[in-house]
């Protein structure tokens, strides 16, 4: 086995292949399934806690800190309370589908994690086994298939609830997830081309080491992570993974301001908890998939991979969990940072940006690979790159020219709303305060500060104090109506 | 056992046969339910069950790629689009079982019998004739072999099919497309329109907790009359809604004794203030 940059080869035979999944004892499979289930439950609890704590910190407040150390038990207690609440089934719902929808939502989410590799082959009770429940020649397709099955839960919940909010949430969600699934599938294609397989084990193995190249007589390696090699694919995947999980800024199916709770408006108690669980398990799954496909899977990142034992035994579990944790933190970070976008913006991004860019990128990757496999030479790359750059420049120039034409035709956007009072055309305008006020310039504030030392009455008198200068007094008249 | 034999021939042993019989029962029951279900959405869900059973059968027969493509393309995309349209149909709507075209049932029955004969012939031929090659050629290399076949021997039918699909998609777009006659209002235009309109501020919210705990209760004006602006007219028209809101500008007087029924100081309207 060829070693990674500066890293010695791990012990031979620790890299699992598809064949290592055959002939496992039945209790091993059951054990792995149970452990995975418990892991996903604990991740959900921990994730809810982490989300509330981190967002609290981002918003200058402590977040839950009462139940257990650092409030760690808060989400467990919340979960117990939620499950024990009264289960309300509204009148007029379609009972069967109303019951089935949470299960349809949660089961695919749990299934798709079974193909994510947690680590290399380890020994459990004397049996050598990969740290992964199952692998298939088409494992990544299983994740895609399960995410498209999960939409059924959302859509059926929306329909069966017999509520306009739920129905709109369900419709939005199905359109959104189908659109983003296309871009997500396209972002995988480049990974499949480079790894030559759809099996997650093989994809992780393909990221073990980069190709060698010689620079000034030193043997160096190209970076081996697909996130670096196939950066556009990775970026597209990052956007689509947020869209697929209906998280901010793409959480329109449950936008509180418009749809109350979206598809789960009418759900309560345990059924609502299961939707919640499905959302967090889906987040963990897409983060695990990003780790597996783009971030080297369970393999140690570069500075650690110098240590020869980093990719053997149980250590890779730690690297895997750390990578997934960082991605999950990004979900929280996004939620704490970005506002929700509009639905037409969401669709425009999905269909007009992500899908065309993915297609162009795949075409480029495939062309380059064919050239390289047929011994492509450096001049070909240079000429091809020049042609591509010329095309991009032409497209950009055309865009700018059409924008100029548009401005020339319609005139620049008028800023009448920014003016207080009357607009230049004489029409009444927006009731906004004037742009310029004396206290914007510190006039009257100094007196206020001085007055505040003397007490509240003094401060009020200071702010309302007499302004200096004729221009400022005009503005004050405008405000006070004097 | 012939059909099971055919399907199980390319795989290993008894597990496949057991899976086949379980899935056969599930898929036939779901298919019958699909035909007989009075509600279209139930039919769509049962069709999804049939498709999933087929996908599992493909997987058992050693074709995992086909199995997942079946789920992603048919169950995940095509049927989801059907469901998308069916969602507009309300929960309580059921299909009418009356025969609208004369002789439709007879024709459908004959066509069904014809299809049954055809299927029996195909299955019988496959069962009697040479069986499919053993599973050793497929399995792990399934994806590669499929790709090889699609891009070599079957490349022409494959491209023709994709051209057909693209033509259909373009045709649908052309048929559904409508040229815009006026420019689309931008967010700026909408904001301007709203500020210059009758209601720059949001409309009053529903009267939740004024007299009830549902979102279809109207808000009460200071004189105790319900505010017609506080309810979406669509919600007010819905079956089982607590109150009918009259059209704007026609405030409906409350029935006597009604406001005080729930008690509470907030529910008591200030009638003297409204009618001095």
XYZ file of C-alpha atoms in Angstrom, chain B residues 155-248:
94
model
C -26.414 3.027 -26.832
C -28.807 3.856 -29.671
C -32.066 2.909 -27.883
C -30.710 4.601 -24.760
C -30.054 7.880 -26.574
C -33.379 7.645 -28.400
C -35.196 7.258 -25.092
C -33.441 10.257 -23.605
C -34.251 12.305 -26.717
C -37.880 11.297 -26.335
C -37.912 12.367 -22.698
C -36.265 15.704 -23.473
C -38.770 16.300 -26.269
C -41.613 15.570 -23.889
C -40.198 17.934 -21.276
C -39.691 20.692 -23.850
C -43.200 20.138 -25.207
C -44.655 20.452 -21.729
C -42.726 23.663 -21.178
C -43.860 25.128 -24.494
C -47.470 24.216 -23.820
C -47.429 25.539 -20.274
C -45.419 28.660 -21.035
C -47.211 31.962 -21.176
C -45.537 35.146 -22.241
C -45.706 37.813 -19.573
C -47.534 40.887 -20.802
C -46.580 43.192 -17.951
C -43.293 43.283 -16.080
C -43.181 41.197 -12.933
C -43.551 43.391 -9.832
C -40.319 43.448 -7.926
C -40.041 43.416 -4.159
C -39.566 47.171 -4.328
C -42.774 47.621 -6.341
C -44.702 45.451 -3.913
C -43.387 47.402 -0.939
C -44.354 50.687 -2.584
C -47.791 49.366 -3.455
C -48.338 48.229 0.103
C -47.250 51.443 1.756
C -49.440 53.510 -0.578
C -52.379 51.138 -0.202
C -55.058 50.993 2.454
C -53.077 48.847 4.891
C -49.416 49.744 5.261
C -49.312 47.768 8.482
C -50.177 44.052 8.641
C -53.837 43.140 8.835
C -55.146 42.409 12.346
C -54.450 38.897 13.511
C -57.185 36.377 14.250
C -58.989 36.552 17.540
C -57.276 33.652 19.195
C -58.110 33.853 22.927
C -60.590 36.665 22.355
C -63.505 34.254 22.433
C -61.963 30.912 21.507
C -58.716 29.131 20.920
C -58.842 28.522 17.164
C -57.226 30.521 14.390
C -60.558 30.845 12.584
C -62.015 33.114 15.274
C -62.249 36.723 14.110
C -60.678 39.504 16.118
C -63.122 41.807 17.878
C -63.271 45.500 17.230
C -63.596 47.848 20.244
C -67.375 47.856 19.824
C -67.504 44.061 20.028
C -68.177 43.404 16.368
C -65.901 40.936 14.563
C -63.301 42.503 12.330
C -63.667 41.145 8.794
C -60.043 42.003 8.093
C -58.789 39.608 10.740
C -59.757 36.436 8.904
C -58.684 34.914 5.674
C -61.903 34.581 3.645
C -60.789 31.104 2.550
C -60.607 29.939 6.151
C -63.918 31.556 6.989
C -65.608 29.620 4.194
C -64.187 26.276 5.254
C -66.581 23.666 6.471
C -66.922 23.604 10.230
C -65.556 27.080 10.687
C -66.819 28.666 13.876
C -68.135 31.846 12.324
C -69.012 33.240 8.933
C -67.325 36.527 8.360
C -69.333 38.934 6.256
C -67.738 40.799 3.404
C -65.578 43.787 4.207
